[in-house]
Amino acid sequence: MKMKKILCVSLALLMLLALISCGASKAEADNAYRDMADLYYEAPKEDTKYKDLNGSVSESLFDGASGTGKAETESGDFEEKLIVTVTLRAQTKEYEKALEQVRGALSSLGGYEESFSSNGRSYGSSSSYCRSARLTVRIPSESLDAFLSEVGELVNVVNEQIGRVNATEEYYDLASRVRVLEEERAAYETMLGKAVSVEEVLLIKDRLYNVISEIESAQTRMKVIDSRASYSTVHLTLEEVVDYSVVTTPKTTFGSRIANAFTRSWKNFAEGFQDFTVWLIGAIPTILLLAVIGAGVAAVAIVSNRRLKKRLNKKDEE
């Protein structure tokens, strides 16, 4: 009986010691976990260089992640990002002179030519031979109205279309995203400086690469919007014509329709006659050559026919 009491007391002491040991181990584990959490998730310190998107980003493992345009103006208001695209179709009787004048107006207003193409040839008086040019130009947004007004004085504008896209919301959404990503980047850079194992370094670098890629993608899109908003795009088609197209209010009366039909018919006949005359004059040398060849063939045929008849008559006589 006494032995059983000794065993029970011993077991109770062992259980008490085990509980104490487990409590100490748990406290040590909790402290270690908190230290690790403090190491990896320490909040980044405030840094003014991340506040201005127009400034460069801090020196880090990578280059080329600099910011782009300011997210807000100095007064705190958002700057509108309006992308304007204009499509013009114009006519001129003096193709080369008009083209030179349009380019001069573009240069004087601070714009530049983005692309150019042309087709046709200057020959004869028919519209089928006339040239045309297609230009895509970029003009500062504040000078767009002045450029369109000057082009309207230089050439005959027969069609004008203006398209506007407001990219303000998209632009400042991207600006806010860049700010958040910069804070996340700073946190990862702090964690990278405190990492001790190779696995931790590789994991943090991988996440840092992804964040920097997102920053650069957003900033590239912001730069595109900045460029398109600050420089409007004008697509100009310039056609060489003999007579300008006259835009008038359509008349619906029967007499006016007959008069218009007669005018169009006579104009088409006159142009067709002019085209035929030009073609005929150009074809005279060919026609003369063909006539000489035809006359020679006809002469040979006549002579051969006469000889053949003489032979036949001689046979008949024999």
Tab-separated table of N, CA and C in Angstrom, residues 44 177-191 207-208 210-211 214-215:
chain	number	residue	atom	x	y	z
A	44	PRO	N	7.137	49.152	-43.731
A	44	PRO	CA	8.169	50.032	-44.301
A	44	PRO	C	8.081	51.429	-43.713
A	177	ARG	N	-2.153	52.663	-58.371
A	177	ARG	CA	-1.599	51.304	-58.315
A	177	ARG	C	-0.074	51.348	-58.198
A	178	VAL	N	0.552	52.264	-58.909
A	178	VAL	CA	2.008	52.383	-58.826
A	178	VAL	C	2.432	52.738	-57.407
A	179	ARG	N	1.714	53.644	-56.762
A	179	ARG	CA	2.071	54.020	-55.386
A	179	ARG	C	1.994	52.818	-54.442
A	180	VAL	N	0.918	52.024	-54.581
A	180	VAL	CA	0.764	50.829	-53.733
A	180	VAL	C	1.877	49.825	-54.013
A	181	LEU	N	2.183	49.629	-55.278
A	181	LEU	CA	3.245	48.690	-55.636
A	181	LEU	C	4.610	49.166	-55.151
A	182	GLU	N	4.834	50.466	-55.133
A	182	GLU	CA	6.107	50.996	-54.625
A	182	GLU	C	6.249	50.694	-53.133
A	183	GLU	N	5.157	50.814	-52.391
A	183	GLU	CA	5.214	50.488	-50.963
A	183	GLU	C	5.492	48.995	-50.767
A	184	GLU	N	4.853	48.176	-51.603
A	184	GLU	CA	5.099	46.732	-51.521
A	184	GLU	C	6.537	46.410	-51.899
A	185	ARG	N	7.045	47.116	-52.863
A	185	ARG	CA	8.437	46.912	-53.261
A	185	ARG	C	9.392	47.275	-52.132
A	186	ALA	N	9.129	48.392	-51.474
A	186	ALA	CA	9.982	48.804	-50.363
A	186	ALA	C	9.965	47.770	-49.245
A	187	ALA	N	8.780	47.189	-48.985
A	187	ALA	CA	8.689	46.162	-47.943
A	187	ALA	C	9.514	44.934	-48.307
A	188	TYR	N	9.438	44.504	-49.567
A	188	TYR	CA	10.220	43.347	-50.003
A	188	TYR	C	11.716	43.640	-49.952
A	189	GLU	N	12.120	44.854	-50.276
A	189	GLU	CA	13.534	45.194	-50.199
A	189	GLU	C	14.018	45.172	-48.757
A	190	THR	N	13.186	45.599	-47.818
A	190	THR	CA	13.551	45.530	-46.393
A	190	THR	C	13.679	44.078	-45.951
A	191	MET	N	12.721	43.259	-46.366
A	191	MET	CA	12.780	41.837	-46.029
A	191	MET	C	14.009	41.172	-46.621
A	207	ARG	N	9.335	37.352	-55.703
A	207	ARG	CA	8.181	38.242	-55.505
A	207	ARG	C	8.555	39.686	-55.859
A	208	LEU	N	9.785	40.068	-55.608
A	208	LEU	CA	10.227	41.418	-55.937
A	208	LEU	C	10.248	41.628	-57.453
A	210	ASN	N	8.285	40.196	-59.638
A	210	ASN	CA	6.897	40.343	-60.085
A	210	ASN	C	6.370	41.751	-59.809
A	211	VAL	N	6.691	42.292	-58.631
A	211	VAL	CA	6.223	43.632	-58.283
A	211	VAL	C	6.823	44.670	-59.216
A	214	GLU	N	5.184	44.623	-62.628
A	214	GLU	CA	3.882	45.300	-62.622
A	214	GLU	C	4.062	46.819	-62.594
A	215	ILE	N	5.046	47.304	-61.849
A	215	ILE	CA	5.308	48.744	-61.798
A	215	ILE	C	5.688	49.271	-63.182
